[in-house]
Short mmCIF file of C-alpha atoms and ligand atoms in Angstrom, two decimals:
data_model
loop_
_atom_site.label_atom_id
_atom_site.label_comp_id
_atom_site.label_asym_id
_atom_site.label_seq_id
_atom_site.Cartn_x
_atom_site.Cartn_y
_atom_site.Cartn_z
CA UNK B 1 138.39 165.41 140.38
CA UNK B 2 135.84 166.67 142.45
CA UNK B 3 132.47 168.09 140.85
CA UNK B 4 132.09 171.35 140.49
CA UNK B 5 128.67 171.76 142.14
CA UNK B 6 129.02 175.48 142.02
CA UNK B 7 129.07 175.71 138.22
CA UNK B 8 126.24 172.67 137.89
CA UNK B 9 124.38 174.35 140.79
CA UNK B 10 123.97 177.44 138.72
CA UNK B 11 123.16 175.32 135.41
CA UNK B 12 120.43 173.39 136.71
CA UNK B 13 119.09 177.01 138.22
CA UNK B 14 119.00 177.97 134.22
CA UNK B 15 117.25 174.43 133.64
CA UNK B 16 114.48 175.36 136.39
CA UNK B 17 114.15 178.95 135.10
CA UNK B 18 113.49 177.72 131.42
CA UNK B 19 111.10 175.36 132.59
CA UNK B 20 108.55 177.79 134.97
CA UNK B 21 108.91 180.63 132.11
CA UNK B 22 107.26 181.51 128.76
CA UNK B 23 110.00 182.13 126.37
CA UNK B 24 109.21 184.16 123.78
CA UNK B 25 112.82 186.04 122.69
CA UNK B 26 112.76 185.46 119.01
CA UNK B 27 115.84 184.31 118.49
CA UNK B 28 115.71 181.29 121.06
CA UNK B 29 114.46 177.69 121.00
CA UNK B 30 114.79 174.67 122.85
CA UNK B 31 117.02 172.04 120.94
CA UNK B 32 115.96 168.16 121.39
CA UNK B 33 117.81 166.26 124.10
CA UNK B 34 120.00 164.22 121.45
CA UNK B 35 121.54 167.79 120.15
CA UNK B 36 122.43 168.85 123.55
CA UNK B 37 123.77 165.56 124.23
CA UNK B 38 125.76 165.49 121.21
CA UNK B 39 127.30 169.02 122.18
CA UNK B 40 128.87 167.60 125.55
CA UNK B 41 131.23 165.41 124.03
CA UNK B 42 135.05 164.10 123.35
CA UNK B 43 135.08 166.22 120.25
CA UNK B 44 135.77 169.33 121.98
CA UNK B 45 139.42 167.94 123.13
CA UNK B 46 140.02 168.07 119.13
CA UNK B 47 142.08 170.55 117.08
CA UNK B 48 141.01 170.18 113.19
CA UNK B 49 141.53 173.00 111.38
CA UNK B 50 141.27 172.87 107.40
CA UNK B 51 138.27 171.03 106.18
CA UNK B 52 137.53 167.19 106.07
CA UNK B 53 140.17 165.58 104.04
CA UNK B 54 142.79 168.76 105.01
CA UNK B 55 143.22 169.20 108.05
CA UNK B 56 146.25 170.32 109.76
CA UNK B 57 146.34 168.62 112.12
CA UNK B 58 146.52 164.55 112.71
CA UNK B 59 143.89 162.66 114.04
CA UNK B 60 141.12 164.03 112.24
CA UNK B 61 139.49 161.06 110.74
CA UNK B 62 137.07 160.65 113.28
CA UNK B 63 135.87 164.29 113.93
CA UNK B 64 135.88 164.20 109.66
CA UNK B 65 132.79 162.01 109.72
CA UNK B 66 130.82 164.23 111.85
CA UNK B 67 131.15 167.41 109.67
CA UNK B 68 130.90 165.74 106.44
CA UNK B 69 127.88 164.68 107.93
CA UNK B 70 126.85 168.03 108.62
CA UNK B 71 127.57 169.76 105.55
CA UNK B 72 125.56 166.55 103.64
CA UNK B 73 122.96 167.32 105.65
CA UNK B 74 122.87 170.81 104.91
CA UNK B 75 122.98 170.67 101.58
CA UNK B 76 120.21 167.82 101.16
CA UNK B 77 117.73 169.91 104.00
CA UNK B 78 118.10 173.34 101.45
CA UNK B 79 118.82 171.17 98.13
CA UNK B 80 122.42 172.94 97.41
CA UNK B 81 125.95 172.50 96.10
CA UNK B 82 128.29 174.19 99.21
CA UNK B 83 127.84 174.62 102.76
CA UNK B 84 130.30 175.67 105.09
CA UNK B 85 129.30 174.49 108.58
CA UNK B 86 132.17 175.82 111.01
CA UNK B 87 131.41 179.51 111.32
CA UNK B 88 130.72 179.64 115.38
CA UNK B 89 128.10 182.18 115.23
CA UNK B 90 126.15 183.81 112.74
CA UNK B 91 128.10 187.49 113.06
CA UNK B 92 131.31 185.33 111.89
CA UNK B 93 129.22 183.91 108.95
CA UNK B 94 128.51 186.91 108.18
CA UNK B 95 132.16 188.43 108.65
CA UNK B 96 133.22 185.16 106.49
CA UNK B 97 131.22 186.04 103.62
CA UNK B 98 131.95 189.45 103.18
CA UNK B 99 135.78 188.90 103.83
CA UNK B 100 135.59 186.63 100.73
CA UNK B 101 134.19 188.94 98.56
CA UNK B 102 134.64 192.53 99.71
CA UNK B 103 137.52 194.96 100.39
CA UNK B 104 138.26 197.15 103.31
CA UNK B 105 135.72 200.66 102.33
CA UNK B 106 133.44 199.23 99.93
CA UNK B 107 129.67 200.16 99.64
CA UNK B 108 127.53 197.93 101.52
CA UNK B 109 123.25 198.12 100.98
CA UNK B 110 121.31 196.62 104.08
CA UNK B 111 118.25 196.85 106.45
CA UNK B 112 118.52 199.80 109.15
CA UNK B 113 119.00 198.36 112.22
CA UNK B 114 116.52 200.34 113.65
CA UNK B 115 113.66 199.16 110.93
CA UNK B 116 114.75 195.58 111.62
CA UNK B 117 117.73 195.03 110.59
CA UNK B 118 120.82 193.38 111.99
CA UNK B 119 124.25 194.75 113.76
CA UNK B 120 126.31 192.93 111.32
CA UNK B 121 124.71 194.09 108.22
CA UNK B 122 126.95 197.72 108.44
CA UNK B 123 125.73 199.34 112.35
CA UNK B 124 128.55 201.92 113.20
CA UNK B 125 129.34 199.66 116.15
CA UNK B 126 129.93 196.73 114.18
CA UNK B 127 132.81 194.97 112.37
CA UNK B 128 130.56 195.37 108.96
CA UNK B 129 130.27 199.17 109.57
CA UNK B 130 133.30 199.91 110.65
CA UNK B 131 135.41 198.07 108.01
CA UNK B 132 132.92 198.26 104.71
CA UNK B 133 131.08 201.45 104.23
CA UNK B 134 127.84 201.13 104.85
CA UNK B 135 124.40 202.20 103.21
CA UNK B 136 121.07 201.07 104.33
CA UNK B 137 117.23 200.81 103.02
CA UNK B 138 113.76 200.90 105.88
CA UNK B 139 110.32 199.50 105.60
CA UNK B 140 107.44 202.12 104.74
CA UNK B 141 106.30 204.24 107.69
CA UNK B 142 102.86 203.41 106.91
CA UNK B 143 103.02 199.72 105.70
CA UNK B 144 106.02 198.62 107.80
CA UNK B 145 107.08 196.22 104.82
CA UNK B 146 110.61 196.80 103.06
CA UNK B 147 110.37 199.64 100.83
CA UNK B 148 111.77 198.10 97.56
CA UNK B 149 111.68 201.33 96.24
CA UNK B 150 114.17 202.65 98.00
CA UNK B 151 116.39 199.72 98.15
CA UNK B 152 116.66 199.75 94.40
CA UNK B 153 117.01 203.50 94.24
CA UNK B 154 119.78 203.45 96.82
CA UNK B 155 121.33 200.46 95.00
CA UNK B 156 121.50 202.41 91.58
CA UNK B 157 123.31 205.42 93.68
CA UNK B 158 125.63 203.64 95.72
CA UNK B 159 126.64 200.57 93.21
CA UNK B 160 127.33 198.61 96.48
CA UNK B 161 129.43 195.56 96.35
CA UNK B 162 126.81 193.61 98.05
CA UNK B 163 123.08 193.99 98.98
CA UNK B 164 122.43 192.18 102.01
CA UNK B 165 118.98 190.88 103.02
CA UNK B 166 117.52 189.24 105.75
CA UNK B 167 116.32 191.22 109.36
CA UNK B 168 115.95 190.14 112.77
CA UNK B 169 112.81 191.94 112.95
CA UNK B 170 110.66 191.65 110.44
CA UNK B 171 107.35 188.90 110.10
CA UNK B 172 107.25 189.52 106.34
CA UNK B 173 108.77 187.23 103.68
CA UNK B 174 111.25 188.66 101.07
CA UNK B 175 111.11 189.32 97.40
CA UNK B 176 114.37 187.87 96.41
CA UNK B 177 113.94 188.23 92.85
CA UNK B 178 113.36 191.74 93.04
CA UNK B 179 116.66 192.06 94.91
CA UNK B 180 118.86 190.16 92.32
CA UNK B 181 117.27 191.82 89.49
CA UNK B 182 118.82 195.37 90.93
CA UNK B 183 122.22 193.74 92.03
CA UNK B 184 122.59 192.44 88.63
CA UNK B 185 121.98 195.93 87.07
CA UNK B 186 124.66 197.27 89.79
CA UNK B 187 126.83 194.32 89.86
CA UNK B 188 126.30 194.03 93.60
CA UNK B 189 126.64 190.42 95.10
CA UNK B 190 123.27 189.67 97.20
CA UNK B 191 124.13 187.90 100.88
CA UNK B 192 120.66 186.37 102.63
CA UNK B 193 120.72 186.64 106.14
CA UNK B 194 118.29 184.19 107.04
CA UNK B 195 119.31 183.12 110.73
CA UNK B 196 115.76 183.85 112.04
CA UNK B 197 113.54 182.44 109.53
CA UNK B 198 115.63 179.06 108.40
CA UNK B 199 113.39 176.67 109.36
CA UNK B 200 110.52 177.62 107.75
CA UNK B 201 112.41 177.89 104.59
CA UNK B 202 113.98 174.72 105.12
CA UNK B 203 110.46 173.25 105.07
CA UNK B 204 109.57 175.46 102.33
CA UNK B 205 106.70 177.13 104.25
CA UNK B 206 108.36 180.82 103.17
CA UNK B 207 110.52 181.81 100.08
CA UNK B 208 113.62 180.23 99.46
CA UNK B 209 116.50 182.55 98.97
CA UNK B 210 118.35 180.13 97.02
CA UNK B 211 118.18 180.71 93.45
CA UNK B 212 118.27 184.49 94.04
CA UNK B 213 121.00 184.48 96.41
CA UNK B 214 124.53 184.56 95.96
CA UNK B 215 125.25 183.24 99.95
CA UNK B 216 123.03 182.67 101.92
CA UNK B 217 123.97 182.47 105.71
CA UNK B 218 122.06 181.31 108.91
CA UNK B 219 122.12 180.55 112.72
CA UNK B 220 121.47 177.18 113.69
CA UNK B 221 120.06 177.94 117.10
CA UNK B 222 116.79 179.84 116.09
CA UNK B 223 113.99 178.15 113.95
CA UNK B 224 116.56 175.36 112.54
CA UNK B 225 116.11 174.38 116.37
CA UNK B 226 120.31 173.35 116.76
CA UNK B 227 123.05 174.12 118.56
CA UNK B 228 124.28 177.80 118.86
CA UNK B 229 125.97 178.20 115.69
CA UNK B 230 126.44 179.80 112.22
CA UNK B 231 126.72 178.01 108.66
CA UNK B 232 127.60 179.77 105.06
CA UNK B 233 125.91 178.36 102.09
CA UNK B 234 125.54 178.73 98.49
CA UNK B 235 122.99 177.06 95.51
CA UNK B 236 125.70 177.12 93.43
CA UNK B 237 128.93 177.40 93.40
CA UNK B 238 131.20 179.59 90.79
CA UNK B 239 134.00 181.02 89.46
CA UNK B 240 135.11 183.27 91.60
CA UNK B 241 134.77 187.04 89.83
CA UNK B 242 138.29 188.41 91.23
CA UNK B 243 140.60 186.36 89.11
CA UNK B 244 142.29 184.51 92.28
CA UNK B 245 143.84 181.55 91.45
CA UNK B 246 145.51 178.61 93.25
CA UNK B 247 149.24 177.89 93.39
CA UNK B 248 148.70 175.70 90.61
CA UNK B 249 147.39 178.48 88.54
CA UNK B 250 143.89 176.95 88.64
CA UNK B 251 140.78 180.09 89.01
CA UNK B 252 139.69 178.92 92.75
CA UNK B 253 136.04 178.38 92.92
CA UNK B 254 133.65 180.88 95.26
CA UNK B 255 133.78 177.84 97.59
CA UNK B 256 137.74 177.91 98.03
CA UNK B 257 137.63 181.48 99.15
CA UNK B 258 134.61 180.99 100.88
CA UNK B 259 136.28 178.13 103.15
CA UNK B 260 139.33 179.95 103.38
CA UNK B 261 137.53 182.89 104.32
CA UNK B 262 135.99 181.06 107.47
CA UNK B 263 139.45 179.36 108.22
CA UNK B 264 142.16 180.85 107.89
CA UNK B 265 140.43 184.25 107.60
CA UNK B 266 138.19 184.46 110.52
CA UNK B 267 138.39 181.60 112.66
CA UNK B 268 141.15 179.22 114.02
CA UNK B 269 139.93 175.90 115.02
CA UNK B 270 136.37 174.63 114.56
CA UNK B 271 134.38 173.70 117.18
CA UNK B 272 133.95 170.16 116.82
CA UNK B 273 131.78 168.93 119.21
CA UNK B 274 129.21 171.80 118.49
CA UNK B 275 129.50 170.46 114.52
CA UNK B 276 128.50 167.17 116.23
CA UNK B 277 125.48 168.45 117.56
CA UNK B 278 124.70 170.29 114.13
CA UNK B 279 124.72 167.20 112.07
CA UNK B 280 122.00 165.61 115.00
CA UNK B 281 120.02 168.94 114.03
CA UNK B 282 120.07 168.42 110.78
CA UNK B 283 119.37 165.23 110.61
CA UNK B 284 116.17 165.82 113.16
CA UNK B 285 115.39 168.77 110.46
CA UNK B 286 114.96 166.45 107.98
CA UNK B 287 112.02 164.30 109.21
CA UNK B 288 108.61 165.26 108.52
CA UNK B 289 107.76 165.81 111.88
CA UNK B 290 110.25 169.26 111.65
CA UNK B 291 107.49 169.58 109.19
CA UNK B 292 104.78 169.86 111.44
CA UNK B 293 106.99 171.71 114.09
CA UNK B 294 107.38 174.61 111.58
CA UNK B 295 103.42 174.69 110.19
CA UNK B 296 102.94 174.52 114.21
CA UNK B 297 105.15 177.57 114.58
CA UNK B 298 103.92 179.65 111.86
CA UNK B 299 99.69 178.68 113.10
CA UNK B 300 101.19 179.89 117.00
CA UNK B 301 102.38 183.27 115.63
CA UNK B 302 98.98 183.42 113.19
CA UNK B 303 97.18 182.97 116.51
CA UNK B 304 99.50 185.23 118.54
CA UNK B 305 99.35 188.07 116.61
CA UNK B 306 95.57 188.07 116.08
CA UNK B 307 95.09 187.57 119.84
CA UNK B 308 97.34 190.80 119.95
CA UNK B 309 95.16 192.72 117.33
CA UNK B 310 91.85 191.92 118.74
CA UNK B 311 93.81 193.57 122.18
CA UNK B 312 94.14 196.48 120.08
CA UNK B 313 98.08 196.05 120.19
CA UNK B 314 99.69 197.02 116.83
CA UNK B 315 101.83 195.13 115.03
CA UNK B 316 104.15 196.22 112.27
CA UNK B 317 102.68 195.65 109.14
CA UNK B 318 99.53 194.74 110.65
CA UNK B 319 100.61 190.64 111.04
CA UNK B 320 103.30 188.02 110.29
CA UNK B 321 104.48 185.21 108.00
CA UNK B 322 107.02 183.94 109.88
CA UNK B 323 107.45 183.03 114.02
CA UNK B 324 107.72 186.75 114.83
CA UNK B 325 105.93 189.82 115.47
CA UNK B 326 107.18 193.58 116.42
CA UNK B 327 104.48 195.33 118.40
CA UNK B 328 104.60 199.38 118.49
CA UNK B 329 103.47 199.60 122.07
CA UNK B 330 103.12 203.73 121.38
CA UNK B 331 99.53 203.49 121.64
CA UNK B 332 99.64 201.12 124.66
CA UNK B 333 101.57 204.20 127.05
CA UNK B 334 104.66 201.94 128.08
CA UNK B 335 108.15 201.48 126.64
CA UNK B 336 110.03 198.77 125.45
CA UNK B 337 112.06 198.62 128.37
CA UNK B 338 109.53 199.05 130.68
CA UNK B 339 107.60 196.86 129.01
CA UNK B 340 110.94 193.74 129.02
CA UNK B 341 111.14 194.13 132.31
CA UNK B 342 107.63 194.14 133.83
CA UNK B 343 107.22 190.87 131.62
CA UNK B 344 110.31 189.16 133.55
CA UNK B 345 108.34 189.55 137.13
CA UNK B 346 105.82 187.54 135.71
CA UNK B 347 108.58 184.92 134.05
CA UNK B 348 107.78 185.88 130.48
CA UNK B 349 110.76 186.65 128.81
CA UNK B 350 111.23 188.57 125.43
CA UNK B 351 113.32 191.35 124.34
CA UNK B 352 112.72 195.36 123.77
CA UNK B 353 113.15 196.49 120.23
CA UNK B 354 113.31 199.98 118.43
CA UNK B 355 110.19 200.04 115.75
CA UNK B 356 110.65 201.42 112.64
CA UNK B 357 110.72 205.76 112.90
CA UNK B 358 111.25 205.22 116.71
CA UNK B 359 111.49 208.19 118.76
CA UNK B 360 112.98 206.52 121.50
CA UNK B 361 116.71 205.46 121.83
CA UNK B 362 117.87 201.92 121.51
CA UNK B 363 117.93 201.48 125.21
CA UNK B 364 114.55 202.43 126.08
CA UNK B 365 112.47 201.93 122.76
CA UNK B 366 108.74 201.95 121.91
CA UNK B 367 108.73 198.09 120.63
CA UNK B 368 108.83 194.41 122.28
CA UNK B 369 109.14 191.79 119.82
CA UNK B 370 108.04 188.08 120.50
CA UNK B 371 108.65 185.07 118.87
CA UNK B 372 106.66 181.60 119.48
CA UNK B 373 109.51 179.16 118.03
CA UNK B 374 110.82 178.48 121.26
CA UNK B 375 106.98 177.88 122.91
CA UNK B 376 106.02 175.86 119.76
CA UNK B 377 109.05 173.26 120.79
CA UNK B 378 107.31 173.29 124.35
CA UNK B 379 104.39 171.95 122.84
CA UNK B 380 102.15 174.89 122.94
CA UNK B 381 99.16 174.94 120.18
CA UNK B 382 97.21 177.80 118.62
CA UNK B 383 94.32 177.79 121.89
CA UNK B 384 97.56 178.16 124.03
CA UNK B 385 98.23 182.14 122.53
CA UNK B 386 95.02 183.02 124.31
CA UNK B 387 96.59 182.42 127.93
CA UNK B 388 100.08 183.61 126.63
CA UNK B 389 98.80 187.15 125.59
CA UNK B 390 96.12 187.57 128.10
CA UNK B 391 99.21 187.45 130.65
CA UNK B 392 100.82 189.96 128.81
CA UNK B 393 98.08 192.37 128.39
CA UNK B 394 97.47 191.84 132.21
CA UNK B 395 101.23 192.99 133.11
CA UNK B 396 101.74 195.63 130.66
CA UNK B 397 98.59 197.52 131.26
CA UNK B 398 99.60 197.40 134.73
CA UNK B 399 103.28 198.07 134.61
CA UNK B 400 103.15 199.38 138.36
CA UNK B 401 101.01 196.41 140.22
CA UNK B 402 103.93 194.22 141.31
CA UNK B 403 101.64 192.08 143.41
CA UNK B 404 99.64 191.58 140.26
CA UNK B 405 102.63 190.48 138.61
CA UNK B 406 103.53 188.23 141.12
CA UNK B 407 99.95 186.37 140.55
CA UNK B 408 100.19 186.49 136.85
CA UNK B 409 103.57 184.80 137.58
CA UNK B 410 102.06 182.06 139.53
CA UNK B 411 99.58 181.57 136.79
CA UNK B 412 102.71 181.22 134.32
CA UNK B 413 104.65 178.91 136.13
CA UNK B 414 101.24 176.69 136.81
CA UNK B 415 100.72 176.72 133.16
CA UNK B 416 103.91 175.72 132.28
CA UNK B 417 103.90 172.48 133.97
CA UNK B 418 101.80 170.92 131.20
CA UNK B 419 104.93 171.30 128.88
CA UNK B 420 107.72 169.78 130.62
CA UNK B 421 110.84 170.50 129.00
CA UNK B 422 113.59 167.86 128.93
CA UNK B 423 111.85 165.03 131.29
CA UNK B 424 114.46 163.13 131.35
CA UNK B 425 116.89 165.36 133.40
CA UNK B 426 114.91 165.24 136.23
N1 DSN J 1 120.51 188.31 118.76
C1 DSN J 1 119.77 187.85 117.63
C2 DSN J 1 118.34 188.19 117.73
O1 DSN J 1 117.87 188.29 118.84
O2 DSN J 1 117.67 188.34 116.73
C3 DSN J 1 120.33 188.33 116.37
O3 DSN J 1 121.68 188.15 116.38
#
């Protein structure tokens, strides 16, 4: 068959734009060569649904070495019992996890959206707000960190079914403990949400969620530095609470219904080749060097944000623990859309985002947040956030000065050359 130099045409264009740019969307990364590689294979041709061992399908002996693999790897990178590593995204993780364990209308407690929070912990336009009932906690208008306050008080009110934590935009670590200690007065399960910040907590450079959590779910595209993908996981397994038992008329464990919650709840067959590319993460995640990628990472965003502050920009919560950083560009005169797309002349790409107590609508916002996971993997140091922000300050406090931009631009791209990404494609 013929290539199809249309569709590679327009793939090697994405190569070439993620090259000249600065990526700094929060929620991206650049996965080694071996992952990607491992992603384009034979494995996708493969129906396996069921688990290794089960399957329903022949054939599956093969494909059952790569996702034992995975899930092995999984559990030795976070030191755990159960890990589920089919969920295609981290929404269906999510949607796993509380199909397991919650029933159409009950009381869900999570982060606003707008403080931080994400779609599929209860937003109106989401499966988790439109099936559950939803409740939600914010951060301090003055502090910008989670009010705990609040989160208990609401949790004492509503008795939800599960507290969810986790945000996917917010720099600050998480008290777990103090989170488990009000579930268990409510009887609420708690659900960590920790796609952005995995990989620092697989390295243990932030709180682990662990022994506080009762499932803990993740992205493995983000810090963890993988394929695009979700995984479910649990310290420990259990009993499960609602008295369901097998046909045998054995209690099934939390991990029975949380397996059968991924397949057959919410997914048909699991994808394989992308499970492939998983284990390869994983594996890569346990070396030391993902070590130093992740200290790297957290110094970058240490440097970034005080680079930021000295600008007189103002981040939420005044800093960050983790990769990211939400800037309130009120005092700065532009919006977050204005300010998303004026970056993107100059090739610096990151994402709008309401701040907490926004008075602007989700589509125009007063926020940009920016993440330095994706730059770190470039090879970018701490003396590199110097360039990186003084190119930002340049376009934003000249939103209107396209020919500006287009300088600033060349600048960008010229910088970028020092950090090739992916050599060996040419
Ligand atoms: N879209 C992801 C993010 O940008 O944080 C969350 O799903």
């Amino acid at each position: 068959m013929q290539k199809d130099t249309v569709v590679f045409d327009i793939i090697r264009k994405e190569l070439e734009r993620q090259r000249r740019g600065i990526e700094l969307i929060a929620s991206e990364n650049f996965t080694s060569l071996q992952v990607m590689q491992a992603m384009g294979n034979v494995m996708t041709n493969k129906y396996a649904e069921g688990y290794p061992g089960r399957r329903y399908y022949g054939g599956c002996e093969i494909v059952d070495q790569t996702e034992q693999l995975a899930i092995d790897r999984l559990k030795a990178i976070f030191g755990i019992e159960y890990a589920n590593v089919q969920p295609h995204s981290g929404a269906q993780a999510n949607a796993a996890v509380m199909l397991a364990i919650l029933q159409p209308g009950d009381d869900i407690l999570g982060l606003d959206l707008s403080m931080g929070g994400h779609l599929t912990h209860g937003s109106a336009v989401n499966f988790s707000g439109k099936l559950y009932k939803p409740h939600f906690y914010g951060v301090g208008k003055e502090d910008g960190l989670v009010d705990y306050n609040m989160l208990e008080a609401k949790a004492r009110e509503i008795k939800p079914k599960l507290i969810i934590c986790g945000a996917s935009a917010y720099s600050r670590d998480w008290d777990y403990v103090r989170i488990r200690k009000v579930a268990d007065e409510v009887g609420a399960f708690v659900m960590a949400d920790i796609a952005h910040p995995a990989g620092l907590i697989a390295k243990g450079l932030l709180k682990s969620p662990f022994d506080h959590c009762h499932f803990v779910t993740s992205t493995t595209h983000k810090t963890l530095r993988g394929p695009r993908g979700g995984v479910i996981m649990m310290k420990k397994d259990f009993e499960n609470p609602f008295g369901l038992k097998d046909v045998k008329g054995n209690l099934r464990l939390m991990s029975n219904l949380m397996d059968m919650a991924v397949f057959p709840g919410t997914q048909g067959g699991p994808l394989e080749h992308v499970i492939a590319a998983k284990a390869v993460a994983f594996g890569e995640i346990l070396t030391p060097e993902f070590l130093t990628y992740q200290q790297q990472v957290q110094k970058n965003a240490q440097a970034m944000a005080k680079a930021f502050t000295d600008k007189g920009y103002q981040i939420i919560s005044g800093g960050t623990d983790n990769h990211l950083m939400l800037i309130d560009l009120r005092n700065k005169n532009i919006s977050g859309k204005k300010a998303e797309q004026v970056l993107e002349h100059a090739d610096i790409t990151a994402n709008k985002n309401m701040v907490p107590y926004d008075d602007k609508s989700a589509f125009v916002t007063s926020g940009v947040r920016f993440g330095v996971a994706a730059i770190t993997s470039r090879g970018m140091k701490e003396s590199d956030m110097q360039f990186v922000v003084n190119a930002i300050d340049t376009v934003l406090m000249n939103a209107d000065d396209e020919a500006l931009h287009r300088k600033v631009k060349q600048e960008v791209n010229e910088f970028m050359t020092q950090f090739v990404l992916y050599p060996e494609m040419g």
